CSV table of C-alpha atoms and ligand atoms in Angstrom, one decimal:
chain,number,residue,atom,x,y,z
A,8,MET,CA,15.1,33.5,-1.7
A,9,ARG,CA,13.7,30.5,-3.5
A,10,THR,CA,15.4,30.9,-6.9
A,11,ARG,CA,16.6,27.4,-7.5
A,12,SER,CA,13.3,25.9,-6.1
A,13,SER,CA,11.4,28.1,-8.5
A,14,GLU,CA,13.5,27.0,-11.5
A,15,ILE,CA,13.1,23.3,-10.5
A,16,PHE,CA,9.4,23.7,-10.1
A,17,LYS,CA,9.1,25.4,-13.5
A,18,ARG,CA,11.1,22.5,-15.1
A,19,SER,CA,9.0,20.0,-13.2
A,20,CYS,CA,5.8,21.5,-14.7
A,21,MET,CA,7.1,20.6,-18.2
A,22,SER,CA,7.4,16.9,-17.4
A,23,ILE,CA,5.1,16.2,-14.4
A,24,PRO,CA,1.4,17.3,-14.4
A,25,GLY,CA,1.2,20.4,-12.2
A,26,GLY,CA,4.9,19.8,-11.3
A,27,VAL,CA,4.0,17.5,-8.5
A,28,ASN,CA,3.2,13.8,-7.9
A,29,SER,CA,0.4,14.3,-5.5
A,30,PRO,CA,-2.0,17.3,-5.8
A,31,VAL,CA,-2.0,19.0,-2.4
A,32,ARG,CA,1.8,19.4,-2.3
A,33,ALA,CA,1.4,21.9,-5.2
A,34,CYS,CA,0.4,24.5,-2.6
A,35,ARG,CA,-2.1,26.0,-5.0
A,36,SER,CA,-4.7,26.9,-2.3
A,37,VAL,CA,-2.2,28.9,-0.3
A,38,GLY,CA,-0.9,30.8,-3.3
A,39,ILE,CA,2.8,30.0,-3.3
A,40,GLU,CA,5.1,27.9,-5.5
A,41,PRO,CA,5.5,24.5,-3.8
A,42,MET,CA,8.4,23.7,-1.5
A,43,ILE,CA,11.1,21.7,-3.3
A,44,ALA,CA,12.6,19.6,-0.5
A,45,GLU,CA,16.2,18.5,-0.8
A,46,SER,CA,16.9,17.1,2.6
A,47,GLY,CA,15.5,16.6,6.1
A,48,ARG,CA,17.0,16.2,9.5
A,49,ASP,CA,15.1,15.8,12.8
A,50,ASP,CA,12.3,18.3,12.8
A,51,MET,CA,13.6,20.4,9.9
A,52,VAL,CA,13.1,20.2,6.1
A,53,ILE,CA,15.7,21.9,3.9
A,54,ASP,CA,14.7,23.2,0.5
A,55,ALA,CA,16.6,23.4,-2.8
A,56,ASP,CA,17.8,26.9,-1.8
A,57,ASN,CA,19.1,25.8,1.5
A,58,ASN,CA,16.2,27.4,3.5
A,59,ALA,CA,15.4,25.5,6.6
A,60,TYR,CA,11.8,25.0,7.8
A,61,ILE,CA,10.4,23.5,11.0
A,62,ASP,CA,8.2,20.8,9.5
A,63,TYR,CA,4.7,19.9,10.8
A,64,CYS,CA,3.8,18.0,7.6
A,65,GLY,CA,6.2,15.2,8.5
A,66,SER,CA,5.5,13.4,5.2
A,67,TRP,CA,1.8,13.6,6.0
A,68,GLY,CA,2.2,11.9,9.3
A,69,ALA,CA,4.6,9.2,8.3
A,70,LEU,CA,7.6,10.6,10.2
A,71,ILE,CA,6.7,10.3,13.8
A,72,LEU,CA,10.4,10.2,14.7
A,73,GLY,CA,11.3,13.1,12.4
A,74,HIS,CA,13.6,13.1,9.4
A,75,ALA,CA,16.5,10.7,9.0
A,76,HIS,CA,16.3,9.2,12.5
A,77,PRO,CA,19.6,7.4,13.0
A,78,ARG,CA,18.0,4.0,13.9
A,79,VAL,CA,15.8,4.1,10.9
A,80,VAL,CA,18.6,5.2,8.6
A,81,GLU,CA,20.8,2.4,9.9
A,82,ALA,CA,18.1,-0.3,9.5
A,83,ALA,CA,17.3,0.8,6.0
A,84,VAL,CA,20.9,1.1,4.8
A,85,ARG,CA,21.7,-2.3,6.3
A,86,GLN,CA,18.9,-3.8,4.3
A,87,VAL,CA,19.8,-2.0,1.1
A,88,GLU,CA,23.3,-3.4,1.4
A,89,MET,CA,21.8,-6.9,1.8
A,90,GLY,CA,19.4,-6.4,-1.2
A,91,SER,CA,16.6,-4.0,-1.6
A,92,SER,CA,13.9,-6.2,-3.2
A,93,PHE,CA,13.5,-9.9,-3.9
A,94,GLY,CA,9.9,-10.5,-4.8
A,95,ILE,CA,10.3,-13.4,-2.4
A,96,ALA,CA,9.3,-13.7,1.3
A,97,THR,CA,11.8,-12.3,3.8
A,98,PRO,CA,12.5,-12.6,7.5
A,99,VAL,CA,12.0,-8.9,8.1
A,100,GLU,CA,8.4,-8.9,6.8
A,101,GLU,CA,7.6,-11.8,9.2
A,102,ALA,CA,9.2,-9.8,12.0
A,103,LEU,CA,7.1,-6.6,11.3
A,104,ALA,CA,3.9,-8.7,10.9
A,105,ALA,CA,4.5,-10.5,14.2
A,106,LYS,CA,5.3,-7.1,15.9
A,107,ILE,CA,2.0,-5.6,14.7
A,108,VAL,CA,0.0,-8.7,15.6
A,109,SER,CA,1.6,-8.6,19.1
A,110,LEU,CA,0.7,-4.9,19.5
A,111,VAL,CA,-2.8,-4.6,18.2
A,112,PRO,CA,-5.3,-7.1,19.6
A,113,SER,CA,-7.7,-7.0,16.7
A,114,ILE,CA,-5.0,-8.0,14.3
A,115,GLU,CA,-4.6,-11.8,14.0
A,116,LYS,CA,-3.1,-11.7,10.5
A,117,ILE,CA,-1.8,-9.0,8.3
A,118,ARG,CA,-0.9,-8.5,4.6
A,119,PHE,CA,1.6,-5.8,3.5
A,120,VAL,CA,1.1,-3.6,0.5
A,121,SER,CA,2.8,-0.5,-0.7
A,122,SER,CA,0.3,2.4,-0.2
A,123,GLY,CA,-2.7,3.3,2.0
A,124,THR,CA,-4.8,3.3,-1.2
A,125,GLU,CA,-3.9,-0.4,-1.8
A,126,ALA,CA,-4.7,-1.2,1.8
A,127,THR,CA,-8.2,0.3,1.8
A,128,MET,CA,-8.9,-1.1,-1.7
A,129,THR,CA,-7.9,-4.5,-0.6
A,130,ALA,CA,-9.9,-4.2,2.6
A,131,ILE,CA,-13.1,-3.4,0.6
A,132,ARG,CA,-12.5,-6.3,-1.8
A,133,LEU,CA,-11.9,-8.6,1.1
A,134,ALA,CA,-15.1,-7.5,2.9
A,135,ARG,CA,-17.1,-8.0,-0.2
A,136,GLY,CA,-15.5,-11.4,-0.9
A,137,PHE,CA,-16.0,-12.6,2.7
A,138,SER,CA,-19.6,-11.4,3.1
A,139,GLY,CA,-20.9,-12.0,-0.5
A,140,ARG,CA,-22.4,-8.5,-0.3
A,141,THR,CA,-21.7,-5.5,-2.4
A,142,LYS,CA,-22.6,-2.2,-0.7
A,143,ILE,CA,-20.1,-0.3,1.3
A,144,VAL,CA,-20.7,2.7,3.6
A,145,LYS,CA,-18.2,5.6,4.0
A,146,PHE,CA,-18.4,9.0,5.5
A,147,SER,CA,-18.2,12.3,3.6
A,148,GLY,CA,-14.9,14.0,4.2
A,149,CYS,CA,-13.1,10.8,5.1
A,150,TYR,CA,-10.3,10.1,2.6
A,151,HIS,CA,-9.3,6.5,2.0
A,152,GLY,CA,-6.9,6.9,-0.9
A,153,HIS,CA,-7.7,7.2,-4.6
A,154,SER,CA,-9.2,3.8,-5.6
A,155,ASP,CA,-12.4,4.2,-7.6
A,156,ALA,CA,-14.9,2.8,-5.1
A,157,LEU,CA,-13.8,5.2,-2.3
A,158,LEU,CA,-13.3,8.3,-4.3
A,159,THR,CA,-16.7,9.9,-3.7
A,160,GLN,CA,-17.4,12.7,-1.2
A,161,ALA,CA,-13.8,12.2,-0.3
A,162,GLY,CA,-11.6,14.5,1.9
A,163,SER,CA,-8.1,15.8,1.5
A,164,GLY,CA,-7.3,17.2,-2.0
A,165,ALA,CA,-10.3,15.4,-3.6
A,166,ALA,CA,-12.7,17.5,-1.5
A,167,PHE,CA,-12.4,20.4,-4.0
A,168,LEU,CA,-13.1,18.5,-7.2
A,169,ASN,CA,-16.8,19.2,-7.5
A,170,PRO,CA,-19.8,19.1,-5.1
A,171,GLN,CA,-19.6,15.3,-5.0
A,172,ALA,CA,-15.8,15.3,-4.4
A,173,THR,CA,-15.7,12.5,-7.1
A,174,SER,CA,-13.0,12.2,-9.7
A,175,LEU,CA,-13.6,12.3,-13.4
A,176,GLY,CA,-13.0,8.8,-14.7
A,177,VAL,CA,-14.8,7.0,-11.9
A,178,PRO,CA,-17.9,5.5,-13.6
A,179,ALA,CA,-21.1,6.1,-11.8
A,180,ALA,CA,-21.7,2.3,-11.7
A,181,VAL,CA,-18.5,1.8,-9.7
A,182,ILE,CA,-19.6,4.1,-6.9
A,183,ALA,CA,-23.3,3.2,-7.1
A,184,ASP,CA,-22.6,0.7,-4.3
A,185,THR,CA,-20.8,3.2,-2.1
A,186,LEU,CA,-23.3,4.8,0.3
A,187,THR,CA,-22.1,8.0,2.0
A,188,LEU,CA,-23.2,9.4,5.3
A,189,PRO,CA,-22.2,12.5,7.3
A,190,PHE,CA,-19.7,11.8,10.0
A,191,ASN,CA,-20.9,11.8,13.6
A,192,ASP,CA,-24.6,11.4,12.6
A,193,GLU,CA,-25.9,8.4,14.5
A,194,GLU,CA,-29.5,8.9,13.3
A,195,LYS,CA,-28.6,8.7,9.6
A,196,LEU,CA,-26.5,5.7,10.3
A,197,ALA,CA,-29.3,3.9,12.1
A,198,GLU,CA,-31.7,4.8,9.3
A,199,LEU,CA,-29.4,3.4,6.6
A,200,PHE,CA,-28.9,0.1,8.5
A,201,ALA,CA,-32.6,-0.2,9.0
A,202,SER,CA,-33.2,0.1,5.3
A,203,HIS,CA,-30.1,-1.6,3.8
A,204,GLY,CA,-28.4,-3.5,6.6
A,205,SER,CA,-28.5,-6.9,5.0
A,206,GLU,CA,-26.9,-5.6,1.8
A,207,ILE,CA,-23.9,-3.9,3.5
A,208,ALA,CA,-20.6,-5.6,3.2
A,209,ALA,CA,-18.7,-3.1,5.3
A,210,VAL,CA,-18.5,0.3,6.9
A,211,ILE,CA,-15.1,2.0,6.4
A,212,LEU,CA,-14.1,5.1,8.3
A,213,GLU,CA,-11.2,7.0,9.7
A,214,PRO,CA,-12.1,6.6,13.4
A,215,ILE,CA,-10.5,10.0,14.0
A,216,PRO,CA,-10.9,11.7,10.6
A,217,ALA,CA,-7.8,13.7,9.7
A,218,ASN,CA,-8.6,14.5,6.0
A,219,MET,CA,-11.3,17.1,6.6
A,220,GLY,CA,-9.0,18.5,9.2
A,221,LEU,CA,-8.9,16.8,12.5
A,222,VAL,CA,-12.4,15.8,13.6
A,223,LEU,CA,-13.1,13.9,16.8
A,224,PRO,CA,-15.8,11.2,16.9
A,225,GLU,CA,-18.7,12.0,19.2
A,226,PRO,CA,-18.6,9.9,22.4
A,227,GLN,CA,-21.0,7.1,21.3
A,228,PHE,CA,-20.6,7.3,17.5
A,229,LEU,CA,-18.0,4.6,17.1
A,230,GLN,CA,-19.7,2.3,19.5
A,231,ARG,CA,-22.9,2.7,17.5
A,232,ILE,CA,-21.2,1.9,14.3
A,233,ARG,CA,-19.8,-1.3,15.9
A,234,LYS,CA,-23.2,-2.2,17.2
A,235,GLU,CA,-25.0,-1.7,13.9
A,236,THR,CA,-22.4,-3.5,11.8
A,237,GLU,CA,-22.4,-6.5,14.2
A,238,ARG,CA,-26.2,-6.7,14.1
A,239,ALA,CA,-26.3,-6.5,10.3
A,240,GLY,CA,-23.5,-9.0,9.8
A,241,ALA,CA,-21.4,-6.3,8.1
A,242,LEU,CA,-17.7,-5.8,8.6
A,243,LEU,CA,-16.2,-2.8,10.3
A,244,ILE,CA,-13.1,-1.4,8.7
A,245,PHE,CA,-11.0,1.1,10.5
A,246,ASP,CA,-8.8,3.1,8.2
A,247,GLU,CA,-5.9,3.8,10.6
A,248,VAL,CA,-3.5,4.8,7.9
A,249,ILE,CA,-3.0,8.1,9.8
A,250,THR,CA,-4.0,7.2,13.4
A,251,GLY,CA,-2.3,3.8,13.5
A,252,PHE,CA,0.7,4.1,15.8
A,253,ARG,CA,0.2,7.9,15.8
A,254,VAL,CA,-2.3,8.2,18.7
A,255,GLY,CA,-0.9,5.2,20.6
A,256,LEU,CA,0.5,1.7,20.0
A,257,GLN,CA,-3.0,0.4,19.4
A,258,GLY,CA,-4.2,3.3,17.4
A,259,ALA,CA,-7.7,4.8,17.6
A,260,GLN,CA,-9.2,1.4,18.3
A,261,GLY,CA,-7.1,1.3,21.5
A,262,LEU,CA,-8.2,4.8,22.5
A,263,TYR,CA,-11.9,4.1,22.0
A,264,ASN,CA,-11.7,0.4,23.0
A,265,ILE,CA,-13.4,-0.9,19.8
A,266,ARG,CA,-12.4,-4.0,17.8
A,267,PRO,CA,-12.8,-3.5,14.1
A,268,ASP,CA,-12.9,-6.6,11.9
A,269,LEU,CA,-10.3,-5.2,9.5
A,270,THR,CA,-7.7,-2.3,10.0
A,271,CYS,CA,-5.7,-0.5,7.4
A,272,PHE,CA,-2.3,0.9,8.2
A,273,GLY,CA,0.2,3.0,6.3
A,274,LYS,CA,2.5,5.9,6.8
A,275,ILE,CA,4.2,5.2,10.2
A,276,ILE,CA,4.6,1.4,9.6
A,277,GLY,CA,6.9,2.1,6.6
A,278,GLY,CA,9.2,4.5,8.5
A,279,GLY,CA,9.1,6.9,5.6
A,280,PHE,CA,9.3,4.2,2.9
A,281,PRO,CA,6.3,3.0,0.9
A,282,ALA,CA,4.5,0.4,3.0
A,283,ALA,CA,1.0,-0.1,4.2
A,284,ALA,CA,-1.1,-3.1,5.3
A,285,VAL,CA,-4.5,-4.5,5.9
A,286,GLY,CA,-5.0,-6.8,8.9
A,287,GLY,CA,-7.7,-8.3,11.0
A,288,LYS,CA,-9.5,-11.4,12.0
A,289,GLY,CA,-7.7,-14.6,10.7
A,290,GLU,CA,-10.9,-16.0,9.3
A,291,ILE,CA,-11.4,-13.0,7.1
A,292,MET,CA,-7.7,-12.5,6.2
A,293,ASP,CA,-7.5,-16.1,5.1
A,294,CYS,CA,-9.9,-15.3,2.3
A,295,LEU,CA,-7.0,-13.7,0.5
A,296,ALA,CA,-5.1,-15.6,-2.2
A,297,PRO,CA,-3.3,-18.0,-2.0
A,298,LEU,CA,-5.5,-19.5,0.7
A,299,GLY,CA,-8.8,-18.0,-0.6
A,300,GLN,CA,-10.4,-16.6,-3.7
A,301,VAL,CA,-10.0,-12.8,-3.0
A,302,TYR,CA,-7.0,-11.8,-5.1
A,303,GLN,CA,-4.4,-9.3,-4.1
A,304,ALA,CA,-0.7,-9.1,-5.1
A,305,GLY,CA,2.2,-6.7,-5.4
A,306,THR,CA,5.7,-6.8,-6.9
A,307,LEU,CA,7.1,-4.6,-4.0
A,308,SER,CA,4.6,-5.7,-1.3
A,309,GLY,CA,6.4,-6.2,2.0
A,310,ASN,CA,9.5,-4.5,0.5
A,311,PRO,CA,12.4,-5.4,2.9
A,312,VAL,CA,13.8,-1.9,3.1
A,313,ALA,CA,10.4,-0.5,4.1
A,314,MET,CA,9.8,-3.4,6.5
A,315,ALA,CA,13.2,-2.8,8.2
A,316,ALA,CA,12.6,0.9,8.6
A,317,GLY,CA,9.1,0.3,9.9
A,318,LEU,CA,10.3,-2.2,12.4
A,319,ALA,CA,12.9,0.2,13.7
A,320,VAL,CA,10.3,2.8,14.1
A,321,LEU,CA,7.9,0.5,16.0
A,322,GLU,CA,10.7,-0.5,18.3
A,323,GLU,CA,11.3,3.1,19.2
A,324,LEU,CA,7.5,3.7,19.8
A,325,GLU,CA,7.4,0.8,22.2
A,326,LYS,CA,10.0,2.4,24.5
A,327,PRO,CA,8.3,3.3,27.8
A,328,GLY,CA,7.1,6.9,27.9
A,329,PHE,CA,7.3,7.5,24.1
A,330,TYR,CA,3.7,8.7,23.6
A,331,HIS,CA,3.7,10.6,26.9
A,332,ALA,CA,6.7,12.6,25.8
A,333,LEU,CA,5.1,13.2,22.4
A,334,GLN,CA,1.9,14.5,24.1
A,335,ASP,CA,4.0,16.8,26.3
A,336,LYS,CA,5.6,18.3,23.1
A,337,THR,CA,2.2,18.8,21.5
A,338,ASP,CA,0.9,20.4,24.7
A,339,ARG,CA,3.9,22.7,24.8
A,340,LEU,CA,3.0,23.9,21.3
A,341,LEU,CA,-0.8,24.1,21.7
A,342,LEU,CA,-1.5,25.2,25.2
A,343,PRO,CA,-0.2,28.8,24.7
A,344,ILE,CA,-2.1,29.0,21.4
A,345,GLU,CA,-5.3,27.7,23.0
A,346,GLU,CA,-4.9,30.2,25.8
A,347,ALA,CA,-4.5,33.1,23.4
A,348,VAL,CA,-7.5,31.9,21.4
A,349,LEU,CA,-9.7,32.0,24.5
A,350,GLU,CA,-8.2,35.2,25.9
A,351,LYS,CA,-8.7,37.1,22.6
A,352,ASN,CA,-11.9,35.3,21.7
A,353,LEU,CA,-10.4,34.5,18.2
A,354,ASP,CA,-12.8,33.3,15.6
A,355,LEU,CA,-11.1,29.9,15.1
A,356,CYS,CA,-10.9,26.5,16.7
A,357,ILE,CA,-8.2,24.0,17.4
A,358,GLN,CA,-9.2,20.3,17.3
A,359,ARG,CA,-6.6,17.7,18.3
A,360,ALA,CA,-6.0,14.1,19.1
A,361,GLY,CA,-2.6,13.1,20.5
A,362,SER,CA,0.2,14.6,18.4
A,363,MET,CA,-2.1,15.7,15.5
A,364,PHE,CA,-4.3,18.7,15.2
A,365,THR,CA,-5.9,21.3,12.9
A,366,ILE,CA,-6.6,25.0,13.2
A,367,PHE,CA,-9.9,25.9,11.6
A,368,PHE,CA,-10.4,29.5,10.8
A,369,GLY,CA,-13.9,31.0,10.9
A,370,VAL,CA,-15.6,28.1,12.7
A,371,ARG,CA,-16.0,27.2,16.4
A,372,GLN,CA,-16.4,23.4,16.0
A,373,VAL,CA,-16.2,20.9,13.1
A,374,LEU,CA,-18.0,17.6,13.6
A,375,CYS,CA,-18.4,16.6,10.0
A,376,ARG,CA,-17.5,17.8,6.5
A,377,GLU,CA,-20.7,19.8,6.3
A,378,ASP,CA,-19.4,22.0,9.1
A,379,LEU,CA,-16.5,23.1,7.0
A,380,ALA,CA,-18.8,25.4,4.9
A,381,GLY,CA,-18.0,28.3,7.2
A,382,ALA,CA,-14.2,27.7,7.3
A,383,ASP,CA,-12.3,30.6,5.7
A,384,PRO,CA,-9.7,29.4,3.1
A,385,MET,CA,-8.3,32.9,2.4
A,386,ARG,CA,-7.5,33.4,6.1
A,387,PHE,CA,-5.8,30.1,6.2
A,388,ALA,CA,-3.8,31.0,3.0
A,389,ARG,CA,-2.6,34.2,4.7
A,390,PHE,CA,-1.8,32.3,7.9
A,391,PHE,CA,0.2,29.6,5.9
A,392,ARG,CA,2.2,32.3,4.1
A,393,ALA,CA,3.0,34.2,7.3
A,394,LEU,CA,4.3,30.9,8.9
A,395,PHE,CA,6.2,30.0,5.8
A,396,ASP,CA,8.0,33.3,5.8
A,397,LYS,CA,9.1,32.6,9.3
A,398,GLY,CA,10.5,29.2,8.4
A,399,ILE,CA,7.6,27.0,9.5
A,400,TYR,CA,6.1,24.5,7.0
A,401,VAL,CA,2.6,23.2,7.7
A,402,PRO,CA,0.3,21.2,5.5
A,403,PRO,CA,-0.7,23.6,2.7
A,404,LEU,CA,-4.4,23.0,3.1
A,405,GLN,CA,-6.7,24.0,6.0
A,406,GLN,CA,-8.5,20.7,6.0
A,407,GLU,CA,-5.4,18.6,6.9
A,408,ALA,CA,-3.8,17.6,10.1
A,409,TRP,CA,-0.5,19.0,11.4
A,410,PHE,CA,1.9,16.4,13.0
A,411,VAL,CA,4.2,16.8,15.9
A,412,SER,CA,7.1,14.4,15.9
A,413,ALA,CA,9.4,13.1,18.6
A,414,ALA,CA,12.2,15.2,17.0
A,415,HIS,CA,10.5,18.6,17.5
A,416,THR,CA,12.6,20.5,20.0
A,417,GLY,CA,11.2,22.7,22.8
A,418,GLY,CA,12.8,25.8,21.2
A,419,HIS,CA,11.1,25.1,17.9
A,420,LEU,CA,7.8,24.4,19.5
A,421,ASP,CA,7.9,27.6,21.5
A,422,PHE,CA,9.0,29.6,18.4
A,423,THR,CA,6.1,28.0,16.4
A,424,ALA,CA,3.5,28.8,19.2
A,425,GLU,CA,4.6,32.5,19.1
A,426,ALA,CA,4.5,32.6,15.3
A,427,VAL,CA,1.0,31.0,15.2
A,428,ILE,CA,-0.4,33.4,17.8
A,429,ASP,CA,1.2,36.4,16.1
A,430,SER,CA,-0.2,35.3,12.7
A,431,CYS,CA,-3.7,34.4,14.1
A,432,ILE,CA,-4.1,37.8,15.6
A,433,ARG,CA,-3.0,39.8,12.6
B,11,PLP,C1,-6.7,7.9,6.2
B,11,PLP,C2,-6.0,7.6,4.9
B,11,PLP,N1,-6.3,6.5,4.3
B,11,PLP,C3,-5.7,6.2,3.1
B,11,PLP,C4,-4.8,7.1,2.6
B,11,PLP,C5,-4.1,6.7,1.3
B,11,PLP,O1,-2.8,6.4,1.5
B,11,PLP,P1,-1.7,6.6,0.4
B,11,PLP,O2,-1.5,8.0,0.1
B,11,PLP,O3,-0.5,5.9,0.9
B,11,PLP,O4,-2.2,5.8,-0.8
B,11,PLP,C6,-4.5,8.3,3.2
B,11,PLP,C7,-3.5,9.2,2.7
B,11,PLP,O5,-3.3,10.3,3.2
B,11,PLP,C8,-5.1,8.5,4.4
B,11,PLP,O6,-4.9,9.7,5.1
């Protein structure tokens, strides 16, 4: 029964476009009315009708500790009681900045903003300001938020807009300097650098893309990008809004042992509150105002409640064995599913990195957005609804990543594995 949820959604549609404040959560591609969440605790989200769901969306990866983790709640409440916003520098933003600088070797300085979109937008402006060049390179199917320059051949919900995955309202002139390549294609990358290398300000990518579903970089692909950017004097920007502190304390750059010039963070560093950041080499970061001429600002940037929550989360992640335990949980969920897929030769594939993964129906491997042409959205929609009926909430779009949190219990993981296998086979 979702009576109250349905009423709320219908009223929302009267005052909010599509009834939602971000398109994918509308659940249109899976053919249900959206979940209306009222509360969350640990690995469960509770809707407006008091139905409980095991949650693998986790606020799109932000909630690595699950919902309402006691330490995060305590840190946030303490800060709210002391004042929730000042528009003035605070001790807690310095503490979170120092923490991230100490954990991620490529980050010498960091500037906090309020969303991943702002972080990537600022990184692009900074790269252009620093280099004096205009062209940027991105990869089709990677999503870097909804700023104009990056909203072309984008992933996530934007992927379905039109063949170019470009929003109306983005002037052609604004994206004329955004060059797009297929992910994992070293040859095309080399060709582009051979022809335009000296004009390229930066290459931006999700080092492990999660917005066309979870896609792994081919073994030498990231190294090749690093080499080409270095040779051409272009900056390398890792968008680690999802992977940062998700796949390890040093993110994807730690896993693949690559030092980008700039890194964007979001999601986890805000502990479930709006916070994101761009960080990197001091020499580049110092081009930002007030030291330099690249302008960036924000009323709520470095919001102390978000900073306190983010700091509490990072302190938990630093505890010995955290990522190991999270990997064990993910294995507990995925190993039986992977076994069943092999045994029954199911026409699907599971791609995973650390505690995030995607199940693609109708394809055996996805290396780039172009490989998604064979993925079957109707099968995913049926699968989503079957899980939803069993009290399991997963991202309502095939081309998204699922997230396991530290709060997922063994019982819930086993229950999910069984439900997934059952729903895949049917
Ligand atoms: C890799 C990546 N970059 C940037 C963004 C944009 O972040 P936000 O939604 O906070 O603006 C997202 C959002 O999902 C993302 O996944």
